[in-house]
């Protein structure tokens, strides 16, 4: 069975996984802001201690010992520079990155269409950080957080190969047109190239359900078949 949840933020919001009774037959998808690793010092400490010291070591070990696969898309609060240096391979019919410190933790990349548990799933991570003015580039903020031209082109090509029809869409943010309709989100609406691109996905693609994280709340938007996730861990049953 496939389960989904929202941001985990380097372990700060990982506790929700303790309430989820997942087995080795299940897969969990985290909808962005995974955050392991986040700070460059996380990796330095991990490598110096051989994975024995530090918060990052604790949480990556916590996930490594889970009996199920942890799949995630990137958000805006992820170390995009580090992930851009990791090996790309193939799994579920698309490109992925297997976490070098936890082989059951797998990055689902932007613009890919995967077949997981007989469901076609389109993924597109990233978003614009509204707090980037208080962050430091290369340390706690990365310009690759937003969709690139190549990623958008890849996404449209992959969707086209599937006749613009999928079962699930998993993104970090939402199409800007949906954000604008929700008062609690629209009040924080800011320029975001990724949200702009997702408007085009919304226009082109036929889907059964859309899941996202990013907004730090749990909310259903029935008219758009959208579920926003943060603390909830939900299973896909249909």
mmCIF file of C-alpha atoms in Angstrom:
data_model
loop_
_atom_site.group_PDB
_atom_site.id
_atom_site.type_symbol
_atom_site.label_atom_id
_atom_site.label_comp_id
_atom_site.label_asym_id
_atom_site.label_seq_id
_atom_site.Cartn_x
_atom_site.Cartn_y
_atom_site.Cartn_z
ATOM 1 C CA UNK A 1 0.000 0.000 0.000
ATOM 2 C CA UNK A 2 1.123 3.575 -0.662
ATOM 3 C CA UNK A 3 1.038 6.117 2.161
ATOM 4 C CA UNK A 4 1.743 9.842 1.956
ATOM 5 C CA UNK A 5 2.589 12.533 4.459
ATOM 6 C CA UNK A 6 3.922 16.076 4.586
ATOM 7 C CA UNK A 7 7.237 17.717 5.398
ATOM 8 C CA UNK A 8 9.675 16.107 7.829
ATOM 9 C CA UNK A 9 12.145 19.042 8.100
ATOM 10 C CA UNK A 10 15.398 17.266 8.989
ATOM 11 C CA UNK A 11 13.632 15.198 11.622
ATOM 12 C CA UNK A 12 11.821 18.061 13.344
ATOM 13 C CA UNK A 13 8.480 16.709 12.071
ATOM 14 C CA UNK A 14 9.409 13.030 11.895
ATOM 15 C CA UNK A 15 7.418 11.912 14.948
ATOM 16 C CA UNK A 16 4.264 11.373 12.873
ATOM 17 C CA UNK A 17 5.878 8.277 11.381
ATOM 18 C CA UNK A 18 5.784 6.599 14.789
ATOM 19 C CA UNK A 19 1.977 6.537 14.613
ATOM 20 C CA UNK A 20 1.917 4.951 11.152
ATOM 21 C CA UNK A 21 1.779 1.153 11.226
ATOM 22 C CA UNK A 22 3.557 0.491 7.950
ATOM 23 C CA UNK A 23 5.007 -2.872 6.975
ATOM 24 C CA UNK A 24 7.639 -4.107 4.545
ATOM 25 C CA UNK A 25 4.906 -4.336 1.898
ATOM 26 C CA UNK A 26 4.203 -0.589 2.116
ATOM 27 C CA UNK A 27 5.786 2.540 0.677
ATOM 28 C CA UNK A 28 5.703 5.996 2.251
ATOM 29 C CA UNK A 29 5.965 9.152 0.127
ATOM 30 C CA UNK A 30 7.040 12.399 1.837
ATOM 31 C CA UNK A 31 5.769 15.459 -0.067
ATOM 32 C CA UNK A 32 8.877 17.624 0.150
ATOM 33 C CA UNK A 33 11.049 19.397 2.736
ATOM 34 C CA UNK A 34 12.585 16.050 3.597
ATOM 35 C CA UNK A 35 15.747 17.761 4.802
ATOM 36 C CA UNK A 36 18.157 14.895 5.362
ATOM 37 C CA UNK A 37 20.779 16.198 4.915
ATOM 38 C CA UNK A 38 20.161 19.903 5.245
ATOM 39 C CA UNK A 39 23.191 21.803 6.557
ATOM 40 C CA UNK A 40 26.582 21.057 4.969
ATOM 41 C CA UNK A 41 27.825 20.418 8.509
ATOM 42 C CA UNK A 42 25.375 17.489 8.743
ATOM 43 C CA UNK A 43 27.450 15.568 6.206
ATOM 44 C CA UNK A 44 30.776 16.667 7.669
ATOM 45 C CA UNK A 45 29.723 15.447 11.124
ATOM 46 C CA UNK A 46 28.275 12.222 9.742
ATOM 47 C CA UNK A 47 31.418 11.372 7.790
ATOM 48 C CA UNK A 48 33.789 12.326 10.612
ATOM 49 C CA UNK A 49 31.924 10.153 13.129
ATOM 50 C CA UNK A 50 31.124 7.331 10.653
ATOM 51 C CA UNK A 51 27.446 7.900 11.246
ATOM 52 C CA UNK A 52 27.579 7.698 15.018
ATOM 53 C CA UNK A 53 27.249 11.339 16.148
ATOM 54 C CA UNK A 54 24.765 14.134 15.521
ATOM 55 C CA UNK A 55 21.106 14.741 14.810
ATOM 56 C CA UNK A 56 21.468 13.887 11.132
ATOM 57 C CA UNK A 57 23.077 10.540 11.998
ATOM 58 C CA UNK A 58 20.237 9.816 14.407
ATOM 59 C CA UNK A 59 17.445 10.492 11.925
ATOM 60 C CA UNK A 60 19.002 8.806 8.912
ATOM 61 C CA UNK A 61 19.562 5.709 11.076
ATOM 62 C CA UNK A 62 15.935 5.969 12.237
ATOM 63 C CA UNK A 63 14.754 5.828 8.611
ATOM 64 C CA UNK A 64 17.294 3.226 7.546
ATOM 65 C CA UNK A 65 15.863 0.839 10.134
ATOM 66 C CA UNK A 66 12.276 1.204 8.903
ATOM 67 C CA UNK A 67 10.986 -2.006 7.260
ATOM 68 C CA UNK A 68 9.483 -0.064 4.356
ATOM 69 C CA UNK A 69 10.787 2.168 1.569
ATOM 70 C CA UNK A 70 10.718 5.901 2.259
ATOM 71 C CA UNK A 71 10.197 7.803 -0.990
ATOM 72 C CA UNK A 72 10.354 11.588 -1.061
ATOM 73 C CA UNK A 73 10.236 14.560 -3.361
ATOM 74 C CA UNK A 74 12.358 17.596 -2.602
ATOM 75 C CA UNK A 75 10.868 20.807 -1.279
ATOM 76 C CA UNK A 76 12.314 24.265 -0.928
ATOM 77 C CA UNK A 77 14.042 23.437 2.369
ATOM 78 C CA UNK A 78 16.318 20.704 1.040
ATOM 79 C CA UNK A 79 20.031 20.763 0.247
ATOM 80 C CA UNK A 80 19.678 20.866 -3.523
ATOM 81 C CA UNK A 81 23.413 21.330 -4.111
ATOM 82 C CA UNK A 82 24.168 18.068 -2.286
ATOM 83 C CA UNK A 83 21.453 16.151 -4.104
ATOM 84 C CA UNK A 84 22.648 17.457 -7.471
ATOM 85 C CA UNK A 85 25.931 15.622 -6.840
ATOM 86 C CA UNK A 86 24.347 12.254 -6.039
ATOM 87 C CA UNK A 87 24.136 9.379 -8.501
ATOM 88 C CA UNK A 88 21.011 9.075 -10.631
ATOM 89 C CA UNK A 89 19.652 5.621 -11.393
ATOM 90 C CA UNK A 90 16.304 4.149 -12.454
ATOM 91 C CA UNK A 91 13.500 2.627 -10.426
ATOM 92 C CA UNK A 92 9.711 2.399 -10.809
ATOM 93 C CA UNK A 93 10.117 3.318 -14.482
ATOM 94 C CA UNK A 94 11.736 6.702 -13.844
ATOM 95 C CA UNK A 95 14.878 8.412 -12.617
ATOM 96 C CA UNK A 96 15.612 8.285 -8.899
ATOM 97 C CA UNK A 97 18.424 8.899 -6.416
ATOM 98 C CA UNK A 98 19.002 6.312 -3.713
ATOM 99 C CA UNK A 99 20.194 7.923 -0.485
ATOM 100 C CA UNK A 100 23.869 6.965 0.009
ATOM 101 C CA UNK A 101 23.352 6.642 3.772
ATOM 102 C CA UNK A 102 20.042 4.741 3.706
ATOM 103 C CA UNK A 103 19.295 2.402 0.778
ATOM 104 C CA UNK A 104 15.565 2.302 1.556
ATOM 105 C CA UNK A 105 15.314 6.119 1.229
ATOM 106 C CA UNK A 106 14.727 7.144 -2.386
ATOM 107 C CA UNK A 107 14.449 10.584 -3.991
ATOM 108 C CA UNK A 108 11.651 10.789 -6.571
ATOM 109 C CA UNK A 109 12.887 13.428 -8.986
ATOM 110 C CA UNK A 110 11.189 16.374 -10.632
ATOM 111 C CA UNK A 111 9.152 15.720 -13.727
ATOM 112 C CA UNK A 112 9.196 11.925 -13.591
ATOM 113 C CA UNK A 113 6.250 9.561 -14.013
ATOM 114 C CA UNK A 114 6.609 6.383 -11.947
ATOM 115 C CA UNK A 115 4.592 3.199 -11.733
ATOM 116 C CA UNK A 116 4.326 2.279 -8.051
ATOM 117 C CA UNK A 117 1.880 -0.360 -6.821
ATOM 118 C CA UNK A 118 0.183 -0.301 -10.244
ATOM 119 C CA UNK A 119 -0.418 3.462 -10.043
ATOM 120 C CA UNK A 120 1.055 6.083 -12.333
ATOM 121 C CA UNK A 121 2.486 8.870 -10.180
ATOM 122 C CA UNK A 122 3.811 12.196 -11.470
ATOM 123 C CA UNK A 123 6.200 14.002 -9.114
ATOM 124 C CA UNK A 124 7.506 17.543 -9.090
ATOM 125 C CA UNK A 125 9.302 18.915 -6.049
ATOM 126 C CA UNK A 126 10.487 22.401 -5.229
ATOM 127 C CA UNK A 127 8.971 25.773 -4.386
ATOM 128 C CA UNK A 128 10.055 29.324 -3.600
ATOM 129 C CA UNK A 129 11.103 29.967 0.006
ATOM 130 C CA UNK A 130 9.243 32.918 1.464
ATOM 131 C CA UNK A 131 11.883 33.111 4.214
ATOM 132 C CA UNK A 132 14.945 33.145 1.949
ATOM 133 C CA UNK A 133 15.715 36.722 2.987
ATOM 134 C CA UNK A 134 16.709 35.349 6.388
ATOM 135 C CA UNK A 135 18.742 32.454 5.008
ATOM 136 C CA UNK A 136 22.256 32.113 3.572
ATOM 137 C CA UNK A 137 22.769 30.800 0.046
ATOM 138 C CA UNK A 138 24.671 27.522 0.012
ATOM 139 C CA UNK A 139 24.190 27.059 3.742
ATOM 140 C CA UNK A 140 20.463 27.189 4.467
ATOM 141 C CA UNK A 141 18.992 28.212 1.093
ATOM 142 C CA UNK A 142 19.660 26.990 -2.448
ATOM 143 C CA UNK A 143 18.724 28.614 -5.739
ATOM 144 C CA UNK A 144 17.881 25.187 -7.195
ATOM 145 C CA UNK A 145 14.754 25.151 -5.006
ATOM 146 C CA UNK A 146 12.773 26.452 -7.992
ATOM 147 C CA UNK A 147 11.857 24.640 -11.226
ATOM 148 C CA UNK A 148 14.411 24.943 -14.013
ATOM 149 C CA UNK A 149 13.748 25.073 -17.759
ATOM 150 C CA UNK A 150 15.182 21.569 -18.168
ATOM 151 C CA UNK A 151 12.998 20.151 -15.386
ATOM 152 C CA UNK A 152 9.870 21.712 -16.855
ATOM 153 C CA UNK A 153 10.742 20.362 -20.313
ATOM 154 C CA UNK A 154 11.383 16.882 -18.876
ATOM 155 C CA UNK A 155 8.072 16.965 -17.017
ATOM 156 C CA UNK A 156 6.048 17.915 -20.094
ATOM 157 C CA UNK A 157 7.807 15.280 -22.220
ATOM 158 C CA UNK A 158 7.232 12.528 -19.657
ATOM 159 C CA UNK A 159 3.592 13.485 -19.168
ATOM 160 C CA UNK A 160 3.126 13.532 -22.927
ATOM 161 C CA UNK A 161 4.458 9.993 -23.168
ATOM 162 C CA UNK A 162 1.684 8.980 -20.795
ATOM 163 C CA UNK A 163 -0.977 10.894 -22.773
ATOM 164 C CA UNK A 164 -1.161 13.447 -19.924
ATOM 165 C CA UNK A 165 -2.999 10.928 -17.736
ATOM 166 C CA UNK A 166 -1.808 9.750 -14.317
ATOM 167 C CA UNK A 167 -3.394 8.377 -11.169
ATOM 168 C CA UNK A 168 -1.623 10.565 -8.612
ATOM 169 C CA UNK A 169 0.252 13.857 -8.664
ATOM 170 C CA UNK A 170 2.652 14.532 -5.793
ATOM 171 C CA UNK A 171 4.174 18.003 -5.542
ATOM 172 C CA UNK A 172 5.585 20.171 -2.779
ATOM 173 C CA UNK A 173 3.604 23.310 -3.548
ATOM 174 C CA UNK A 174 0.336 23.735 -5.486
ATOM 175 C CA UNK A 175 -0.651 25.430 -8.741
ATOM 176 C CA UNK A 176 -0.807 29.167 -8.175
ATOM 177 C CA UNK A 177 -4.449 29.261 -9.249
ATOM 178 C CA UNK A 178 -5.382 26.892 -6.408
ATOM 179 C CA UNK A 179 -3.257 28.769 -3.863
ATOM 180 C CA UNK A 180 -5.047 31.999 -4.796
ATOM 181 C CA UNK A 181 -8.452 30.457 -3.998
ATOM 182 C CA UNK A 182 -7.596 29.519 -0.398
ATOM 183 C CA UNK A 183 -7.498 32.474 2.026
ATOM 184 C CA UNK A 184 -5.026 30.889 4.443
ATOM 185 C CA UNK A 185 -2.629 30.297 1.524
ATOM 186 C CA UNK A 186 -3.358 33.283 -0.712
ATOM 187 C CA UNK A 187 -2.444 35.734 2.038
ATOM 188 C CA UNK A 188 1.122 34.442 1.709
ATOM 189 C CA UNK A 189 1.136 34.231 -2.080
ATOM 190 C CA UNK A 190 4.527 35.214 -3.485
ATOM 191 C CA UNK A 191 6.304 34.812 -6.831
ATOM 192 C CA UNK A 192 6.996 31.125 -7.450
ATOM 193 C CA UNK A 193 7.989 29.736 -10.819
ATOM 194 C CA UNK A 194 7.190 26.204 -9.688
ATOM 195 C CA UNK A 195 3.619 27.135 -8.738
ATOM 196 C CA UNK A 196 3.268 28.901 -12.092
ATOM 197 C CA UNK A 197 4.369 25.751 -13.921
ATOM 198 C CA UNK A 198 1.972 23.605 -11.912
ATOM 199 C CA UNK A 199 -0.870 25.724 -13.332
ATOM 200 C CA UNK A 200 0.074 24.235 -16.706
ATOM 201 C CA UNK A 201 0.079 20.729 -15.235
ATOM 202 C CA UNK A 202 -3.380 21.378 -13.789
ATOM 203 C CA UNK A 203 -4.597 22.531 -17.188
ATOM 204 C CA UNK A 204 -3.117 19.652 -19.191
ATOM 205 C CA UNK A 205 -3.199 16.577 -17.021
ATOM 206 C CA UNK A 206 -6.033 14.239 -16.089
ATOM 207 C CA UNK A 207 -5.499 12.869 -12.580
ATOM 208 C CA UNK A 208 -7.451 11.145 -9.815
ATOM 209 C CA UNK A 209 -5.813 12.776 -6.787
ATOM 210 C CA UNK A 210 -3.218 15.492 -6.104
ATOM 211 C CA UNK A 211 -1.137 15.565 -2.891
ATOM 212 C CA UNK A 212 1.228 18.251 -1.630
ATOM 213 C CA UNK A 213 3.040 19.429 1.490
ATOM 214 C CA UNK A 214 4.619 22.875 2.018
ATOM 215 C CA UNK A 215 1.740 24.706 3.722
ATOM 216 C CA UNK A 216 2.091 23.203 7.218
ATOM 217 C CA UNK A 217 -1.526 22.183 7.521
ATOM 218 C CA UNK A 218 -3.770 19.210 6.754
ATOM 219 C CA UNK A 219 -6.565 20.149 4.370
ATOM 220 C CA UNK A 220 -8.796 18.596 1.719
ATOM 221 C CA UNK A 221 -9.856 20.614 -1.314
ATOM 222 C CA UNK A 222 -12.536 18.307 -2.768
ATOM 223 C CA UNK A 223 -13.423 20.353 -5.841
ATOM 224 C CA UNK A 224 -9.815 20.027 -7.085
ATOM 225 C CA UNK A 225 -9.261 16.508 -5.684
ATOM 226 C CA UNK A 226 -6.353 17.922 -3.697
ATOM 227 C CA UNK A 227 -5.104 16.919 -0.255
ATOM 228 C CA UNK A 228 -2.584 19.100 1.579
ATOM 229 C CA UNK A 229 -0.524 17.119 4.084
ATOM 230 C CA UNK A 230 1.533 17.968 7.125
ATOM 231 C CA UNK A 231 0.916 15.791 10.195
ATOM 232 C CA UNK A 232 -1.477 13.272 8.649
ATOM 233 C CA UNK A 233 -0.246 10.005 7.181
ATOM 234 C CA UNK A 234 -2.830 8.850 4.628
ATOM 235 C CA UNK A 235 -3.131 5.609 2.723
ATOM 236 C CA UNK A 236 -4.235 5.232 -0.888
ATOM 237 C CA UNK A 237 -7.068 2.741 -1.027
ATOM 238 C CA UNK A 238 -8.686 3.270 -4.441
#
